[in-house]
XYZ file of C-alpha atoms in Angstrom:
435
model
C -19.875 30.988 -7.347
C -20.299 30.195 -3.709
C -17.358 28.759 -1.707
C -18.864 24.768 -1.933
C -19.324 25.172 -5.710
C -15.512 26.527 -5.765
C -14.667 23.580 -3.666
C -16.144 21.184 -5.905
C -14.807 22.524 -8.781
C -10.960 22.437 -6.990
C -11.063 18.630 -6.240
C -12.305 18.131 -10.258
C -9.533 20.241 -11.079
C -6.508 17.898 -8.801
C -7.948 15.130 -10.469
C -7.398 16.378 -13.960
C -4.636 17.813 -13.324
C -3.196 14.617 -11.680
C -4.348 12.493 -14.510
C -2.213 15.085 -16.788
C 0.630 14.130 -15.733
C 1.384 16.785 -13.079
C 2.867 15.871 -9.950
C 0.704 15.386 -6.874
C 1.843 17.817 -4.536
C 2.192 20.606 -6.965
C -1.454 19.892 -8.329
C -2.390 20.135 -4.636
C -0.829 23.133 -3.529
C -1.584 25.106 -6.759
C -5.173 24.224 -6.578
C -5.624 24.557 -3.309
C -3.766 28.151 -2.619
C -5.739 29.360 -5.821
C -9.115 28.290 -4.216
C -8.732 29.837 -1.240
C -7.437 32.952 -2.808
C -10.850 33.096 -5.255
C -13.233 32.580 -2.004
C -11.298 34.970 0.743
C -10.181 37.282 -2.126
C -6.676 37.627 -0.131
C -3.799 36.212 -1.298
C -2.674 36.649 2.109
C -4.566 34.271 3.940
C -3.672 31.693 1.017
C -0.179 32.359 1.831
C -1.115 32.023 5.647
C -2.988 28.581 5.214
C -0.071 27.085 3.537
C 2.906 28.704 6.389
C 0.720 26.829 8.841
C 0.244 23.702 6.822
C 4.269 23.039 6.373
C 4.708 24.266 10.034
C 2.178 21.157 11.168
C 3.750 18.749 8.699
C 7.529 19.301 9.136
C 7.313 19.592 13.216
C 5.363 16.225 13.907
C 6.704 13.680 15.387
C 5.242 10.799 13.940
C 6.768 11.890 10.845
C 9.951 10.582 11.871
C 8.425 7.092 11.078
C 8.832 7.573 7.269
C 12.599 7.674 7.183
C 13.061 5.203 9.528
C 10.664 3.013 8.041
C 12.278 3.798 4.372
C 15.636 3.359 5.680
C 15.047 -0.110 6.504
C 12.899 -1.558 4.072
C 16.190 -0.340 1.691
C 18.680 -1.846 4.289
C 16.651 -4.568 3.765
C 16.700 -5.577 -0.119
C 20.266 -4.390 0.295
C 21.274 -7.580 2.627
C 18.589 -9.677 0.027
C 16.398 -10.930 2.647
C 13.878 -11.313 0.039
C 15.386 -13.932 -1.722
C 15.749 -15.534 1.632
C 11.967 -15.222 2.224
C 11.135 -16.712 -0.867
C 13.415 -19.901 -0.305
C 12.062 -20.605 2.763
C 8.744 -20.555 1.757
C 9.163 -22.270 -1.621
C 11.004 -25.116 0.460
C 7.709 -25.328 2.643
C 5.205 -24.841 0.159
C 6.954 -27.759 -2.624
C 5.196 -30.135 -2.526
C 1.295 -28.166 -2.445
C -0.418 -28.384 -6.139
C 0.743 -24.664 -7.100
C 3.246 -24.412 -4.125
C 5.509 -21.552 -5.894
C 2.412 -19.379 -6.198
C 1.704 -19.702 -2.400
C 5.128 -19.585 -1.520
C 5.220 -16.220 -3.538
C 1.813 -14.676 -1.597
C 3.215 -16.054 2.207
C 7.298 -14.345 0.579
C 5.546 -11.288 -0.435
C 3.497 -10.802 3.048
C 6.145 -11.502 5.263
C 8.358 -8.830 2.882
C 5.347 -6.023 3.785
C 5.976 -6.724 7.320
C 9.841 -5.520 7.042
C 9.271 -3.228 3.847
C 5.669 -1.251 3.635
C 6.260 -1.193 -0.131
C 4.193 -1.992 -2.432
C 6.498 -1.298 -5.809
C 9.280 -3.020 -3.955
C 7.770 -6.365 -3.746
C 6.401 -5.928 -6.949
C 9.941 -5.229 -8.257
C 11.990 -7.560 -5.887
C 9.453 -11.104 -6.538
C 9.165 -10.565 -10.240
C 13.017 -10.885 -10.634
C 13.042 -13.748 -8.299
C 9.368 -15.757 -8.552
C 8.514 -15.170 -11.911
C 11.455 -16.847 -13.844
C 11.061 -19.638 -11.283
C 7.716 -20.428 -12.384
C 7.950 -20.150 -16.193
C 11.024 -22.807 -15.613
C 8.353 -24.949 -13.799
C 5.825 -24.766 -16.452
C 3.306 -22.421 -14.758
C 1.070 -20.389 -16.900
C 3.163 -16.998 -17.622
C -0.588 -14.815 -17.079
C -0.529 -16.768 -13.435
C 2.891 -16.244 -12.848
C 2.971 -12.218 -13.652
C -0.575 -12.264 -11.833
C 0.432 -13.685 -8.325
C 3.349 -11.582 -8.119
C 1.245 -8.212 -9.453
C -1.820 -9.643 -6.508
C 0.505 -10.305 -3.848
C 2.431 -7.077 -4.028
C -0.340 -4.762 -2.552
C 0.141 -6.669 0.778
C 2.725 -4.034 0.812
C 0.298 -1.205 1.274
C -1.513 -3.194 4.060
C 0.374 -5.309 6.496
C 2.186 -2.832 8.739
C 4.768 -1.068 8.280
C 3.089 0.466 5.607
C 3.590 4.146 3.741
C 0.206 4.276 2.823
C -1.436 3.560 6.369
C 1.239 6.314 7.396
C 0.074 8.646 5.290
C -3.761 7.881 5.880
C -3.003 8.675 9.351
C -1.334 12.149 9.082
C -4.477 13.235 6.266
C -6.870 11.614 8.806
C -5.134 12.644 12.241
C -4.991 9.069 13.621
C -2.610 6.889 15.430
C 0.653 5.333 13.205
C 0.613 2.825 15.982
C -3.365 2.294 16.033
C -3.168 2.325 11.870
C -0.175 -0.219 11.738
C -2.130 -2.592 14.407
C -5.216 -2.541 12.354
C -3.461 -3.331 9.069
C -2.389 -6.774 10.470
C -5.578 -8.904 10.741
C -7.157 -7.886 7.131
C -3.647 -8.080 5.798
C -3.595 -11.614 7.045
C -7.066 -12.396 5.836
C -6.570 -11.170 2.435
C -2.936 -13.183 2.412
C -4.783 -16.465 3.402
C -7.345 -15.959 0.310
C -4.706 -15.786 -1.908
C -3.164 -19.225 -0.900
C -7.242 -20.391 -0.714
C -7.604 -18.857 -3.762
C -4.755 -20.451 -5.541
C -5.252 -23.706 -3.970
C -8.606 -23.458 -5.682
C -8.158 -22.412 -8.837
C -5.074 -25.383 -9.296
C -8.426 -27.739 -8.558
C -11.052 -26.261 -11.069
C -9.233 -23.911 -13.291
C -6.015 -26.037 -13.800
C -5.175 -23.929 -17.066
C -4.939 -20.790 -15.737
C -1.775 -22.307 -13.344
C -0.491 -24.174 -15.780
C 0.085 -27.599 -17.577
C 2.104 -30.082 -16.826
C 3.533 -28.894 -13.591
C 7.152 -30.162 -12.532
C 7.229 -29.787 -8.997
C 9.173 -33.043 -7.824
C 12.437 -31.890 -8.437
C 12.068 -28.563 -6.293
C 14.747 -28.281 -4.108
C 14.208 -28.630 -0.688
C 16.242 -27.088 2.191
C 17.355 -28.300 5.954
C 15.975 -27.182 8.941
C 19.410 -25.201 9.664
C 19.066 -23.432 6.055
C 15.351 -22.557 6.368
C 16.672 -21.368 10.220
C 19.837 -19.602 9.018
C 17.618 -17.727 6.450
C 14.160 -17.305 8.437
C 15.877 -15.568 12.005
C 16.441 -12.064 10.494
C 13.156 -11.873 9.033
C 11.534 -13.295 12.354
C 13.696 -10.731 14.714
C 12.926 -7.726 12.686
C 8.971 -8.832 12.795
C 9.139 -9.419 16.763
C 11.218 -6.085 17.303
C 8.963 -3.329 15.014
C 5.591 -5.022 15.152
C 6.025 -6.941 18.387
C 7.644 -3.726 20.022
C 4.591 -1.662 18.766
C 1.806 -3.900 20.048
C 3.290 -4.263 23.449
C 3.819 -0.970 24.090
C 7.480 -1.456 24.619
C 7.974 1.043 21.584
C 6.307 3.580 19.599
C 6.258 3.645 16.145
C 8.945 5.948 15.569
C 11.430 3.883 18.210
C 9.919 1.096 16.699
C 11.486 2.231 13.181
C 15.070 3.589 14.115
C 15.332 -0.132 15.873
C 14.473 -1.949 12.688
C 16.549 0.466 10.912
C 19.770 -0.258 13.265
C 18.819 -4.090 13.356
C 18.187 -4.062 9.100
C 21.744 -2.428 8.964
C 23.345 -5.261 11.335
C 21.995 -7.367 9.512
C 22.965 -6.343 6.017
C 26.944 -5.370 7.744
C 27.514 -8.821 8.765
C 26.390 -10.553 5.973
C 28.701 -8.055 4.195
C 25.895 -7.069 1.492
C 26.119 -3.487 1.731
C 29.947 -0.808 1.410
C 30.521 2.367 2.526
C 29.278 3.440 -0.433
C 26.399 1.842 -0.801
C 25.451 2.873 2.880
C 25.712 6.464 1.386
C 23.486 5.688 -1.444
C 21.019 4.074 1.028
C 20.963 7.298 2.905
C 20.898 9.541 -0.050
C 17.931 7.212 -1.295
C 16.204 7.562 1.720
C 16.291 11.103 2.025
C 14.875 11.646 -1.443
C 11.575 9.620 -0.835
C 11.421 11.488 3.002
C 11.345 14.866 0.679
C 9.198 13.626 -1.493
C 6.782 12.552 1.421
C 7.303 15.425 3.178
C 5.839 18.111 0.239
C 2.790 15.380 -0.348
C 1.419 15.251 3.443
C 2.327 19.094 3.072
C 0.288 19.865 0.432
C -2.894 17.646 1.236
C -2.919 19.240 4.611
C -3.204 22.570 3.138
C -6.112 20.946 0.593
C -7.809 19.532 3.909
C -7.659 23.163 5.119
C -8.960 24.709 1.754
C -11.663 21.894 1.533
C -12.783 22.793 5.180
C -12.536 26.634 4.270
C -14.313 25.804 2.112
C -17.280 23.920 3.928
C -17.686 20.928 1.086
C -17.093 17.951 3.755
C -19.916 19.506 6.029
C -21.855 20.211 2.813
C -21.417 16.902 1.439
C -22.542 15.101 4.924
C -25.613 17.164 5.084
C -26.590 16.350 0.919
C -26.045 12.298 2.358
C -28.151 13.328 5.118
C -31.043 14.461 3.290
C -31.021 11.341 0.335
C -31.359 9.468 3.724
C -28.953 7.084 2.360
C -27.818 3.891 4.731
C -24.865 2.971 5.930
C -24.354 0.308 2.950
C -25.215 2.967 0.322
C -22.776 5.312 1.168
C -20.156 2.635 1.326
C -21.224 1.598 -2.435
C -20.567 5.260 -3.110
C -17.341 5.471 -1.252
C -15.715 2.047 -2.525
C -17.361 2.837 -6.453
C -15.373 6.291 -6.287
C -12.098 4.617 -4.955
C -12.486 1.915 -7.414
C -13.192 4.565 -10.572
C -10.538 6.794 -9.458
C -7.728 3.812 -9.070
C -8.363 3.070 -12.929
C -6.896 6.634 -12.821
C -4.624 7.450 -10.206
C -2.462 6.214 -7.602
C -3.100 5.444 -4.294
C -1.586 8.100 -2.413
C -3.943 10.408 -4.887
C -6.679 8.677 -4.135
C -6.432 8.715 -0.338
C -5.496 12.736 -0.535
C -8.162 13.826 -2.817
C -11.038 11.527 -1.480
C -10.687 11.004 2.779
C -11.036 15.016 3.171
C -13.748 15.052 1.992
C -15.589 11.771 3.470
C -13.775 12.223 7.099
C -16.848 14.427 8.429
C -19.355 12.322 7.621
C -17.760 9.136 8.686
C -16.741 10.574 12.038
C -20.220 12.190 12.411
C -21.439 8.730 11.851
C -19.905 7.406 14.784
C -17.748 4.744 12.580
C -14.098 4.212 13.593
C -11.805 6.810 11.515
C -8.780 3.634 11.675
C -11.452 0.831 10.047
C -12.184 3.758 7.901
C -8.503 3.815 6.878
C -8.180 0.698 6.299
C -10.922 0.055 3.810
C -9.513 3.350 2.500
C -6.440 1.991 1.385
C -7.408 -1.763 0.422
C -9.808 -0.092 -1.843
C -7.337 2.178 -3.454
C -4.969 -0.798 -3.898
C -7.593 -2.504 -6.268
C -6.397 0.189 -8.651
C -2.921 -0.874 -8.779
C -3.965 -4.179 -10.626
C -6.693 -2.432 -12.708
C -5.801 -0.725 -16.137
C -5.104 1.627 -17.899
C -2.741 2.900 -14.839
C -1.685 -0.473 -12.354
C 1.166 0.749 -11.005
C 2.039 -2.327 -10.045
C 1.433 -4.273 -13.245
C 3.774 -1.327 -15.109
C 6.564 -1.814 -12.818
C 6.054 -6.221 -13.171
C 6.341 -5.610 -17.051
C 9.225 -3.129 -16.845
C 11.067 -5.516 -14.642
C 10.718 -8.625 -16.430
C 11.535 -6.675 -19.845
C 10.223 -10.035 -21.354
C 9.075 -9.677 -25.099
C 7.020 -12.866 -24.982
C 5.697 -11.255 -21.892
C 3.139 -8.033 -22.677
C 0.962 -5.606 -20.888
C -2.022 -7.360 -21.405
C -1.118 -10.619 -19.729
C -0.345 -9.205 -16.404
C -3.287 -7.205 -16.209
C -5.073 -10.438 -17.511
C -3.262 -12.258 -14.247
C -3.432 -9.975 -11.768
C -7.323 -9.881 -12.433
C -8.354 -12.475 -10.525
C -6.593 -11.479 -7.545
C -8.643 -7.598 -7.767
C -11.379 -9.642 -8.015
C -10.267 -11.404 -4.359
C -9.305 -8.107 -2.806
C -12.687 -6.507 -3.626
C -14.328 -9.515 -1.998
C -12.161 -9.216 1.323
C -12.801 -5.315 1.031
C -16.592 -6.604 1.480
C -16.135 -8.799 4.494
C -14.284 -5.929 6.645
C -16.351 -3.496 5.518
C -19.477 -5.892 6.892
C -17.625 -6.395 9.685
C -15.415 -3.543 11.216
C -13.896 -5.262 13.974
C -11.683 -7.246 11.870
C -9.754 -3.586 11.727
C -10.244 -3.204 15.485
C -9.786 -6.288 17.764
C -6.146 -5.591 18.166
C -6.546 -1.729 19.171
């Protein structure tokens, strides 16, 4: 076998080794440093490929922004500024036909925009939205099903782990990936409440009978102000900061860090202890980061070693295939694999090897990103593995609440996020205007 067909036969073997049940980094790094070992026939220069890939990954600066970032999206749920969130907007959404639902998709954005996780809102709304609406008579499948839709906003309104990672793998800007991520994070947030609205008008069931709205509690202006100004001044320092230039994405983070932890001292949510915990937390996931940029750097290297990306480009090259059917291709793969795999597998295993011909295409590598991980994040509401629907149905721990139903809820809003995924890829400066 020739080094291509070796290459193919490495990114076959991640998958199925992913899908096994073996963790993502080690699948990797073991495929990877095996690869190049079979094609040079030194084990040397495996071992050389992977000193230089942990030498890139642990001395770049940028990666400071994943700490920082983590730190304060934990600081954050710590002093319960999601529950905050959600008051405020279920005060201002009351009296809408389905207000909880859009209260729960404008809660859930705003979260991404101090958080970046995706699992986090998923984990933090169902506790709080989802017992609210059964209690109002929504549909339990609509309930489970906004909260499951309106969790990826995580992954794509800045600051987000997944447009962090996309930019080490892809050698782009944090800043540039984190300014692209807020327009089609905003346009995907506004067709949920569209969406909703609609589907309250012609598909009534699906939100529920016999609504009781009216006696929603409403709060006063100083409440919904009280409540509203930490969110607000931790959006206008780290996003604010970062579009103005005033700071770069890694100031950007150790400010929202320092402001989350004000924040959380003098509302007296978080001890000593817990502090520790935090930072304990926060160093695991860093770790855990860490080894996976680690790892698909070295895979980029093998893959390039290897010459599939350039070989891959030139086979799309000679089918003559247009800029629409290569997209089909590319958001059909990310939509098969996300039945499969998570979306930090996805985006290691499939940008390496689509970079080349994208960049050679003269397409924007951040738009490129962006549809990257919106696609992928279809597959968290899409069975048999939706991260995001597991961690819903683990959370509620609801008998009269299965599986089935969220997936069955959270359909609809796939079928919205594929739609949006169509509109920016048609038009790419969406992802651009603010760079």
């Amino acid at each position: 076998m020739g080094p291509v067909e070796i290459g193919m036969l490495s990114v076959f073997a991640i998958v199925i080794l992913v899908y096994l049940g073996l963790y993502i980094p080690i699948a990797l790094g073991l495929v990877s440093f095996v690869s190049v070992w079979i094609m040079s026939g030194k084990s040397i220069l495996a071992f050389n490929f992977l000193k230089v890939a942990v030498g890139d990954g642990v001395t770049e600066y940028n990666f400071a922004t994943i700490p920082l970032f983590t730190l304060m999206g934990l600081l954050v749920s710590k002093a319960g500024l999601g529950r905050d969130i959600y008051d405020v907007m279920n005060s201002a959404f009351r009296k809408v036909l389905a207000g909880i639902g859009m209260a729960t998709v404008g809660a859930n954005a705003v979260f991404a925009a101090i958080t970046g996780s995706s699992i986090a809102s998923a984990s933090v709304f169902t506790k709080i939205s989802v017992p609210e609406m059964l209690r109002y008579n929504y549909n339990k499948r609509f309930a489970v099903g906004v909260v499951a839709g309106s969790s990826v906003l995580g992954m794509i309104i800045p600051p987000s782990a997944m447009l962090i990672i996309y930019s080490f793998v892809s050698e782009q800007s944090v800043g540039d990936m984190f300014l692209a991520g807020i327009i089609p994070g905003l346009i995907l947030t506004a067709a949920y409440i569209v969406a909703i609205y609609a589907m309250a008008r012609l598909w009534p069931s699906y939100i529920g009978k016999d609504i009781r709205a009216d006696d929603m509690p409403a709060l006063d202006r100083s409440e919904m102000f009280n409540k509203a100004w930490p969110v607000i001044a931790l959006i206008v320092l780290v996003l604010g900061g970062i579009y103005t230039g005033w700071l770069t994405p890694v100031e950007a983070g150790a400010a929202g860090a320092s402001l989350a932890l004000i924040i959380a001292l003098l509302r007296r949510s978080i001890s000593w202890q817990g502090f520790w915990s935090t930072l304990v937390e926060t160093g695991h996931i860093t770790a855990a980061i860490l080894l996976l940029i680690t790892m698909a750097s070295f895979y980029s290297r093998m893959l390039g070693f290897a010459g599939l990306p350039n070989h891959l480009d030139a086979l799309l090259q000679e089918w003559d295939l247009s800029f629409f059917h290569i997209m089909l291709i590319y958001v059909l793969m990310m939509l098969v694999l996300g039945t499969l795999l998570d979306t930090a597998s996805i985006i290691l295993i499939v940008v390496p090897l689509f970079i080349t011909l994208i960049e050679g295409m003269g397409l924007s590598l951040v738009w490129f990103g962006i549809i990257t991980v919106i696609g992928a994040e279809i597959g968290l509401l899409t069975p048999p593995l939706g991260i995001s629907c597991f961690v819903i149905k683990s959370t509620l721990n609801d008998p009269n609440i299965s599986l089935k139903d969220v997936f069955l809820g959270s359909f609809p809003f796939a079928v919205i996020m594929l739609a949006v995924l169509i509109i920016l890829i048609q038009y790419p400066i969406l992802s651009t205007a603010l760079l």
